[in-house]
Amino acid sequence: MSQTPSERYAALVARGEIAFDAAQEALAERLSRLAIELENRRLAHKTSHLGWLFARRHHATPVRGLYIYGEVGRGKTMLVDMFFEAVSVRRKRRAHFADFMADVHERVHRTRQRIAAGALKGDDPIPPVAAEIADETRLLCLDEFHVDDITDAMILGRLFTRLFDRGLVLVTTSNTAPDDLYAGGLNRALFLPFVALLKERTAVVCLDARTDYRLGRLAGGEVYFTPADAAARAAMDRAWAAVTDARPGSPMELEVKGRKVAVPLAVRGAARFSFADLCRQPLGSSDYLKIARTFRTVFIDGVPMMGPADRNAARRFVLLIDALYDQRVKLVMSADAEPDALNTSGDAAVEFRRTASRLYEMRSQDYLAAPHGAQGPESVAPAEVSVL
């Protein structure tokens, strides 16, 4: 094993790269103990001539993972990244929860096609999908665990029952305690057995760090750059690198009511789009709400001044900002003008005043310090509006 999370955390503190926090240190120690336990299990299984006996013992005493929750930016992802890099498990996977579920849905769809074609026996795609994932993955680390989709809610219990039976160890981060997952969701009673299973197979840890260690990366600098020129692009790139710890990121897709919404770049709970990606495509409020619930930080490059010819794009922009604001998403953007000058299309400019006001508020320290998530009942399920 390379440095344990505890050793790595102590080194970062010693170099002054992060400030010491007792809650973070305690979690680093907890993750180090789990890494050592997984390493010992691996070595025992590898060196024993009685592999069948160790396999039986392993099945009887499964390794308990971790469910880590707490407010945004307290260091959950940073510490799990240290753990993932340190642990010597060959079949390990690190993914954002939304990416993982998109992969599960794709596997379910593919398996249903095989069943329909007669290439696979049975009528339930979940057992073969679970077996496939378990064959590939011994340790699964998920970031931003959240459940707001009834399809996901109904799949998770059946899927993870089989994954845990196959020995999978789960380490996940979330902004929500397990008992609050899918709160108010349709048929939530059917979801509760999964919550019980999650609490049985993972130790639940609240990371109550005293400060948002990422907030300073945004609050200490600008989050709105104008005009949208080369200098603004460079500033956006620097802010992106700060928020994502210079991780490269990759494209992904979000599923919304059977459709795919493309995300050009996503990593560590942040997503980056151009104005055209979001507002010149046939997207509606449900698409923007999905984006707002999935990502805690959204970057938008190149917001133009919008005149009469941009009526549809301007309307979509209003819906987008409403969704981001209601979910308290941190917004970093470059634009051709200050918010109150972005819409120049006569009467529509008057209606745009609320959006401009929100854009100014989203630059404030109070807004940046607010936790990610819906702020009231009115923001949970807005009426569907589509602008074609």
Short mmCIF file of C-alpha atoms in Angstrom, two decimals:
data_model
loop_
_atom_site.label_atom_id
_atom_site.label_comp_id
_atom_site.label_asym_id
_atom_site.label_seq_id
_atom_site.Cartn_x
_atom_site.Cartn_y
_atom_site.Cartn_z
CA MET A 1 0.00 0.00 0.00
CA SER A 2 1.13 3.55 -0.69
CA GLN A 3 0.59 6.21 1.96
CA THR A 4 -2.54 5.64 4.03
CA PRO A 5 -5.19 8.39 3.95
CA SER A 6 -4.04 9.45 7.43
CA GLU A 7 -0.44 9.79 6.28
CA ARG A 8 -1.45 11.62 3.12
CA TYR A 9 -3.70 13.99 5.08
CA ALA A 10 -0.96 14.74 7.59
CA ALA A 11 1.48 15.46 4.76
CA LEU A 12 -0.92 17.93 3.10
CA VAL A 13 -1.43 19.72 6.42
CA ALA A 14 2.32 19.84 7.05
CA ARG A 15 2.91 21.41 3.62
CA GLY A 16 0.21 24.00 4.25
CA GLU A 17 -1.89 22.84 1.30
CA ILE A 18 -4.95 22.36 3.53
CA ALA A 19 -5.89 23.55 7.00
CA PHE A 20 -6.05 20.99 9.79
CA ASP A 21 -9.54 19.90 10.83
CA ALA A 22 -10.11 17.35 13.60
CA ALA A 23 -13.19 15.87 11.91
CA GLN A 24 -11.30 15.38 8.66
CA GLU A 25 -8.39 13.79 10.52
CA ALA A 26 -10.77 11.35 12.26
CA LEU A 27 -12.32 10.34 8.94
CA ALA A 28 -8.87 9.90 7.39
CA GLU A 29 -8.04 7.49 10.22
CA ARG A 30 -11.30 5.61 9.67
CA LEU A 31 -10.57 5.28 5.96
CA SER A 32 -7.03 4.12 6.75
CA ARG A 33 -8.35 1.32 8.96
CA LEU A 34 -10.67 0.21 6.17
CA ALA A 35 -7.84 0.29 3.64
CA ILE A 36 -5.68 -1.85 5.94
CA GLU A 37 -8.53 -4.31 6.50
CA LEU A 38 -9.06 -4.69 2.75
CA GLU A 39 -5.31 -5.13 2.25
CA ASN A 40 -5.13 -7.83 4.94
CA ARG A 41 -8.07 -9.70 3.40
CA ARG A 42 -6.42 -9.53 0.00
CA LEU A 43 -3.08 -10.83 1.27
CA ALA A 44 -4.68 -13.60 3.33
CA HIS A 45 -6.66 -14.84 0.34
CA LYS A 46 -3.63 -14.57 -1.96
CA THR A 47 -1.19 -16.47 0.26
CA SER A 48 -3.46 -19.11 1.77
CA HIS A 49 -3.40 -22.68 0.46
CA LEU A 50 -6.92 -23.00 1.84
CA GLY A 51 -8.51 -20.43 -0.44
CA TRP A 52 -11.91 -22.08 -0.19
CA LEU A 53 -11.85 -21.74 3.60
CA PHE A 54 -10.96 -18.05 3.47
CA ALA A 55 -13.65 -17.49 0.86
CA ARG A 56 -16.21 -19.01 3.21
CA ARG A 57 -14.94 -16.95 6.14
CA HIS A 58 -14.99 -13.83 3.98
CA HIS A 59 -18.60 -14.49 3.02
CA ALA A 60 -19.53 -15.02 6.67
CA THR A 61 -17.84 -11.81 7.85
CA PRO A 62 -18.10 -9.27 5.04
CA VAL A 63 -16.08 -6.09 5.16
CA ARG A 64 -18.28 -3.19 6.17
CA GLY A 65 -17.90 -0.11 3.99
CA LEU A 66 -18.54 3.56 4.79
CA TYR A 67 -21.39 5.96 4.04
CA ILE A 68 -19.96 9.46 4.57
CA TYR A 69 -22.33 12.41 4.61
CA GLY A 70 -22.13 16.06 5.48
CA GLU A 71 -22.49 19.53 4.03
CA VAL A 72 -20.94 20.32 0.68
CA GLY A 73 -17.23 21.12 0.52
CA ARG A 74 -16.22 19.66 3.88
CA GLY A 75 -13.63 17.36 2.34
CA LYS A 76 -15.59 14.12 1.80
CA THR A 77 -14.49 13.65 -1.80
CA MET A 78 -10.92 14.69 -1.09
CA LEU A 79 -10.54 12.05 1.64
CA VAL A 80 -12.22 9.27 -0.35
CA ASP A 81 -9.88 10.08 -3.24
CA MET A 82 -6.94 9.55 -0.88
CA PHE A 83 -8.45 6.23 0.22
CA PHE A 84 -9.07 5.06 -3.35
CA GLU A 85 -5.52 5.88 -4.42
CA ALA A 86 -4.05 4.12 -1.38
CA VAL A 87 -6.04 0.89 -1.26
CA SER A 88 -4.50 -2.13 -2.97
CA VAL A 89 -7.66 -3.70 -4.34
CA ARG A 90 -7.25 -4.73 -7.95
CA ARG A 91 -10.92 -4.65 -8.91
CA LYS A 92 -11.86 -1.19 -7.70
CA ARG A 93 -14.05 1.47 -9.27
CA ARG A 94 -14.48 5.19 -8.53
CA ALA A 95 -17.48 6.98 -10.04
CA HIS A 96 -19.95 9.78 -9.55
CA PHE A 97 -23.28 8.30 -8.47
CA ALA A 98 -25.05 9.72 -11.54
CA ASP A 99 -22.47 8.09 -13.83
CA PHE A 100 -22.82 4.78 -12.02
CA MET A 101 -26.62 4.79 -12.32
CA ALA A 102 -26.42 5.74 -16.01
CA ASP A 103 -24.18 2.70 -16.49
CA VAL A 104 -26.63 0.50 -14.55
CA HIS A 105 -29.55 1.64 -16.71
CA GLU A 106 -27.55 0.97 -19.87
CA ARG A 107 -26.70 -2.54 -18.65
CA VAL A 108 -30.34 -3.19 -17.72
CA HIS A 109 -31.46 -2.08 -21.19
CA ARG A 110 -28.86 -4.26 -22.88
CA THR A 111 -29.79 -7.26 -20.72
CA ARG A 112 -33.50 -6.84 -21.49
CA GLN A 113 -32.66 -6.93 -25.18
CA ARG A 114 -30.74 -10.19 -24.68
CA ILE A 115 -33.67 -11.69 -22.76
CA ALA A 116 -36.12 -10.63 -25.47
CA ALA A 117 -33.87 -12.15 -28.13
CA GLY A 118 -33.74 -15.45 -26.26
CA ALA A 119 -30.00 -15.16 -25.63
CA LEU A 120 -30.51 -15.07 -21.87
CA LYS A 121 -32.95 -17.04 -19.74
CA GLY A 122 -35.30 -15.48 -17.22
CA ASP A 123 -37.30 -12.29 -17.17
CA ASP A 124 -35.50 -10.15 -14.57
CA PRO A 125 -32.45 -8.16 -15.79
CA ILE A 126 -31.22 -7.19 -12.31
CA PRO A 127 -29.53 -10.50 -11.25
CA PRO A 128 -27.34 -10.75 -14.38
CA VAL A 129 -26.50 -7.03 -14.22
CA ALA A 130 -25.49 -7.37 -10.56
CA ALA A 131 -23.37 -10.42 -11.36
CA GLU A 132 -21.67 -8.53 -14.17
CA ILE A 133 -20.83 -5.55 -11.95
CA ALA A 134 -19.69 -7.78 -9.06
CA ASP A 135 -17.36 -9.69 -11.38
CA GLU A 136 -15.73 -6.40 -12.36
CA THR A 137 -15.74 -4.63 -9.00
CA ARG A 138 -14.68 -5.62 -5.50
CA LEU A 139 -14.55 -2.09 -4.07
CA LEU A 140 -17.01 0.54 -5.29
CA CYS A 141 -16.46 4.20 -4.34
CA LEU A 142 -19.34 6.50 -5.27
CA ASP A 143 -19.46 10.27 -4.99
CA GLU A 144 -22.60 12.37 -4.40
CA PHE A 145 -24.98 9.51 -3.52
CA HIS A 146 -28.52 10.85 -3.89
CA VAL A 147 -31.87 9.44 -4.94
CA ASP A 148 -34.53 11.63 -6.54
CA ASP A 149 -35.71 9.33 -9.31
CA ILE A 150 -38.32 6.62 -8.73
CA THR A 151 -36.65 4.29 -11.25
CA ASP A 152 -33.35 4.51 -9.36
CA ALA A 153 -35.17 4.08 -6.05
CA MET A 154 -36.82 0.85 -7.19
CA ILE A 155 -33.60 -0.58 -8.65
CA LEU A 156 -31.14 0.17 -5.83
CA GLY A 157 -32.40 -2.27 -3.21
CA ARG A 158 -32.55 -5.27 -5.54
CA LEU A 159 -29.22 -4.40 -7.15
CA PHE A 160 -27.21 -3.83 -3.97
CA THR A 161 -28.69 -6.84 -2.17
CA ARG A 162 -27.04 -8.97 -4.85
CA LEU A 163 -23.85 -6.89 -4.99
CA PHE A 164 -23.35 -7.15 -1.23
CA ASP A 165 -24.06 -10.89 -1.35
CA ARG A 166 -21.23 -11.15 -3.87
CA GLY A 167 -18.84 -9.42 -1.45
CA LEU A 168 -18.80 -5.91 -2.89
CA VAL A 169 -17.59 -3.21 -0.45
CA LEU A 170 -19.19 0.22 -0.80
CA VAL A 171 -17.65 3.55 0.19
CA THR A 172 -19.79 6.52 -0.72
CA THR A 173 -20.17 10.22 -0.04
CA SER A 174 -23.42 12.14 0.15
CA ASN A 175 -24.87 15.43 1.31
CA THR A 176 -27.79 13.48 2.80
CA ALA A 177 -28.04 11.09 5.75
CA PRO A 178 -29.28 7.60 4.74
CA ASP A 179 -32.58 8.07 6.56
CA ASP A 180 -33.27 11.19 4.48
CA LEU A 181 -32.61 9.64 1.07
CA TYR A 182 -35.54 9.89 -1.36
CA ALA A 183 -37.47 11.91 1.24
CA GLY A 184 -41.00 12.56 0.01
CA GLY A 185 -40.47 10.32 -2.99
CA LEU A 186 -43.25 8.35 -4.62
CA ASN A 187 -43.77 4.92 -2.98
CA ARG A 188 -40.94 5.66 -0.54
CA ALA A 189 -42.05 2.79 1.72
CA LEU A 190 -40.74 0.40 -0.94
CA PHE A 191 -37.37 2.15 -0.75
CA LEU A 192 -36.91 1.88 3.02
CA PRO A 193 -35.58 -1.72 3.01
CA PHE A 194 -32.67 -0.44 0.92
CA VAL A 195 -31.96 2.23 3.55
CA ALA A 196 -31.83 -0.50 6.19
CA LEU A 197 -29.52 -2.59 4.00
CA LEU A 198 -27.26 0.41 3.42
CA LYS A 199 -26.96 1.03 7.16
CA GLU A 200 -26.22 -2.66 7.76
CA ARG A 201 -23.46 -2.94 5.17
CA THR A 202 -21.82 0.46 5.69
CA ALA A 203 -20.85 2.39 8.78
CA VAL A 204 -22.57 5.77 8.63
CA VAL A 205 -20.23 8.70 9.36
CA CYS A 206 -21.15 12.37 9.46
CA LEU A 207 -18.23 14.59 8.46
CA ASP A 208 -18.90 17.66 10.57
CA ALA A 209 -15.90 19.68 9.46
CA ARG A 210 -15.97 23.27 10.66
CA THR A 211 -15.53 25.00 7.30
CA ASP A 212 -16.18 24.50 3.62
CA TYR A 213 -12.62 23.99 2.43
CA ARG A 214 -13.66 24.52 -1.19
CA LEU A 215 -15.65 27.68 -0.60
CA GLY A 216 -12.50 29.75 -0.39
CA ARG A 217 -11.61 28.68 -3.90
CA LEU A 218 -14.68 30.48 -5.20
CA ALA A 219 -15.43 33.01 -2.48
CA GLY A 220 -11.86 34.23 -2.50
CA GLY A 221 -12.12 35.22 -6.16
CA GLU A 222 -14.56 36.13 -8.89
CA VAL A 223 -17.30 33.82 -10.16
CA TYR A 224 -18.66 36.14 -12.88
CA PHE A 225 -16.35 37.26 -15.68
CA THR A 226 -17.15 39.94 -18.23
CA PRO A 227 -16.66 40.51 -21.09
CA ALA A 228 -16.53 36.92 -22.33
CA ASP A 229 -13.15 37.28 -24.02
CA ALA A 230 -9.89 35.35 -23.93
CA ALA A 231 -9.03 36.73 -20.50
CA ALA A 232 -12.40 35.55 -19.16
CA ARG A 233 -11.83 32.11 -20.66
CA ALA A 234 -8.46 31.88 -18.93
CA ALA A 235 -10.04 32.96 -15.65
CA MET A 236 -12.78 30.35 -16.08
CA ASP A 237 -10.11 27.71 -16.70
CA ARG A 238 -8.30 28.69 -13.50
CA ALA A 239 -11.54 28.56 -11.48
CA TRP A 240 -12.38 25.17 -12.98
CA ALA A 241 -8.95 23.82 -12.04
CA ALA A 242 -9.36 25.14 -8.48
CA VAL A 243 -12.80 23.60 -7.98
CA THR A 244 -11.90 20.24 -9.53
CA ASP A 245 -8.38 19.94 -8.10
CA ALA A 246 -7.16 20.09 -11.73
CA ARG A 247 -8.86 16.79 -12.57
CA PRO A 248 -9.38 16.52 -16.36
CA GLY A 249 -13.03 15.48 -16.25
CA SER A 250 -14.94 13.79 -19.06
CA PRO A 251 -18.25 13.99 -20.94
CA MET A 252 -21.30 12.25 -19.51
CA GLU A 253 -25.04 11.98 -20.10
CA LEU A 254 -27.97 12.48 -17.75
CA GLU A 255 -31.19 10.58 -18.34
CA VAL A 256 -34.35 12.67 -18.09
CA LYS A 257 -37.69 10.99 -18.85
CA GLY A 258 -36.08 8.58 -21.28
CA ARG A 259 -34.02 11.25 -23.03
CA LYS A 260 -30.30 11.94 -22.80
CA VAL A 261 -28.94 15.34 -21.77
CA ALA A 262 -25.31 15.77 -22.75
CA VAL A 263 -22.84 17.17 -20.22
CA PRO A 264 -19.67 18.20 -22.10
CA LEU A 265 -17.39 18.05 -19.05
CA ALA A 266 -18.00 16.74 -15.54
CA VAL A 267 -15.83 15.83 -12.56
CA ARG A 268 -16.12 15.86 -8.76
CA GLY A 269 -19.63 17.30 -8.62
CA ALA A 270 -18.89 20.08 -11.12
CA ALA A 271 -20.05 20.41 -14.73
CA ARG A 272 -19.01 22.78 -17.50
CA PHE A 273 -21.17 23.90 -20.41
CA SER A 274 -21.25 26.60 -23.05
CA PHE A 275 -24.29 28.86 -23.32
CA ALA A 276 -25.15 27.08 -26.59
CA ASP A 277 -25.03 23.67 -24.89
CA LEU A 278 -27.70 24.73 -22.41
CA CYS A 279 -29.82 27.36 -24.12
CA ARG A 280 -29.70 26.72 -27.85
CA GLN A 281 -30.80 23.11 -27.49
CA PRO A 282 -34.43 21.95 -27.00
CA LEU A 283 -34.18 21.63 -23.22
CA GLY A 284 -36.86 22.29 -20.62
CA SER A 285 -37.22 22.81 -16.89
CA SER A 286 -36.97 19.08 -16.04
CA ASP A 287 -33.60 18.93 -17.81
CA TYR A 288 -32.32 21.94 -15.90
CA LEU A 289 -33.61 20.55 -12.61
CA LYS A 290 -31.76 17.29 -13.25
CA ILE A 291 -28.55 19.23 -13.87
CA ALA A 292 -29.12 21.33 -10.75
CA ARG A 293 -29.71 18.29 -8.55
CA THR A 294 -26.76 16.36 -9.97
CA PHE A 295 -24.04 19.02 -9.79
CA ARG A 296 -23.18 21.37 -6.95
CA THR A 297 -21.11 23.68 -9.20
CA VAL A 298 -21.94 24.64 -12.79
CA PHE A 299 -19.70 26.59 -15.17
CA ILE A 300 -21.24 28.36 -18.19
CA ASP A 301 -18.96 29.85 -20.85
CA GLY A 302 -19.92 32.65 -23.21
CA VAL A 303 -23.34 33.97 -22.20
CA PRO A 304 -24.19 36.59 -24.86
CA MET A 305 -26.33 39.69 -24.73
CA MET A 306 -29.75 38.46 -25.84
CA GLY A 307 -31.92 40.49 -28.20
CA PRO A 308 -35.29 39.84 -29.90
CA ALA A 309 -33.82 37.10 -32.11
CA ASP A 310 -32.74 35.18 -29.00
CA ARG A 311 -36.20 34.93 -27.41
CA ASN A 312 -36.16 31.13 -27.03
CA ALA A 313 -32.59 31.01 -25.79
CA ALA A 314 -33.35 33.80 -23.29
CA ARG A 315 -36.39 31.92 -22.01
CA ARG A 316 -34.34 28.79 -21.51
CA PHE A 317 -31.69 30.82 -19.70
CA VAL A 318 -34.35 32.08 -17.28
CA LEU A 319 -35.50 28.50 -16.59
CA LEU A 320 -31.89 27.39 -16.14
CA ILE A 321 -31.04 30.11 -13.62
CA ASP A 322 -34.29 29.41 -11.73
CA ALA A 323 -33.32 25.73 -11.36
CA LEU A 324 -29.74 26.47 -10.34
CA TYR A 325 -30.82 29.13 -7.87
CA ASP A 326 -33.52 26.98 -6.26
CA GLN A 327 -31.04 24.14 -5.72
CA ARG A 328 -28.33 26.55 -4.49
CA VAL A 329 -25.91 25.45 -7.21
CA LYS A 330 -22.69 27.45 -7.29
CA LEU A 331 -22.55 29.25 -10.65
CA VAL A 332 -19.35 30.36 -12.38
CA MET A 333 -19.89 32.05 -15.74
CA SER A 334 -18.49 34.38 -18.36
CA ALA A 335 -20.82 36.81 -20.09
CA ASP A 336 -20.76 39.70 -22.53
CA ALA A 337 -22.27 42.08 -19.97
CA GLU A 338 -23.31 42.45 -16.36
CA PRO A 339 -26.58 40.63 -15.49
CA ASP A 340 -28.93 43.60 -15.84
CA ALA A 341 -27.66 44.27 -19.38
CA LEU A 342 -27.80 40.72 -20.73
CA ASN A 343 -31.36 40.88 -22.10
CA THR A 344 -32.04 43.80 -24.45
CA SER A 345 -35.29 42.63 -26.04
CA GLY A 346 -37.77 45.28 -24.90
CA ASP A 347 -40.59 43.89 -22.77
CA ALA A 348 -38.67 40.69 -22.15
CA ALA A 349 -35.94 42.73 -20.50
CA VAL A 350 -38.43 43.72 -17.80
CA GLU A 351 -39.29 40.06 -17.15
CA PHE A 352 -35.56 39.34 -17.01
CA ARG A 353 -35.09 41.52 -13.94
CA ARG A 354 -35.68 38.63 -11.52
CA THR A 355 -33.07 36.54 -13.32
CA ALA A 356 -30.59 39.43 -13.21
CA SER A 357 -31.26 39.87 -9.50
CA ARG A 358 -30.62 36.19 -8.91
CA LEU A 359 -27.39 36.31 -10.88
CA TYR A 360 -26.15 39.13 -8.64
CA GLU A 361 -27.18 37.21 -5.52
CA MET A 362 -25.44 34.06 -6.75
CA ARG A 363 -22.16 35.99 -6.58
CA SER A 364 -22.63 36.83 -2.90
CA GLN A 365 -20.77 35.20 -0.02
CA ASP A 366 -24.02 34.19 1.66
CA TYR A 367 -25.17 32.32 -1.45
CA LEU A 368 -21.81 30.66 -1.98
CA ALA A 369 -21.83 29.47 1.63
CA ALA A 370 -25.29 27.87 1.35
CA PRO A 371 -25.45 24.05 1.10
CA HIS A 372 -26.42 22.47 -2.19
CA GLY A 373 -30.06 21.39 -2.34
CA ALA A 374 -33.66 22.52 -2.66
CA GLN A 375 -34.58 25.50 -0.50
CA GLY A 376 -38.31 24.98 -0.21
CA PRO A 377 -41.33 22.96 -1.40
CA GLU A 378 -41.76 25.19 -4.43
CA SER A 379 -38.36 24.17 -5.77
CA VAL A 380 -38.79 20.41 -5.54
CA ALA A 381 -40.84 19.78 -8.65
CA PRO A 382 -41.40 22.82 -10.85
CA ALA A 383 -43.94 22.63 -13.64
CA GLU A 384 -42.50 21.28 -16.86
CA VAL A 385 -41.80 24.02 -19.39
CA SER A 386 -40.24 23.24 -22.73
CA VAL A 387 -39.09 25.86 -25.21
CA LEU A 388 -38.58 24.40 -28.66
#
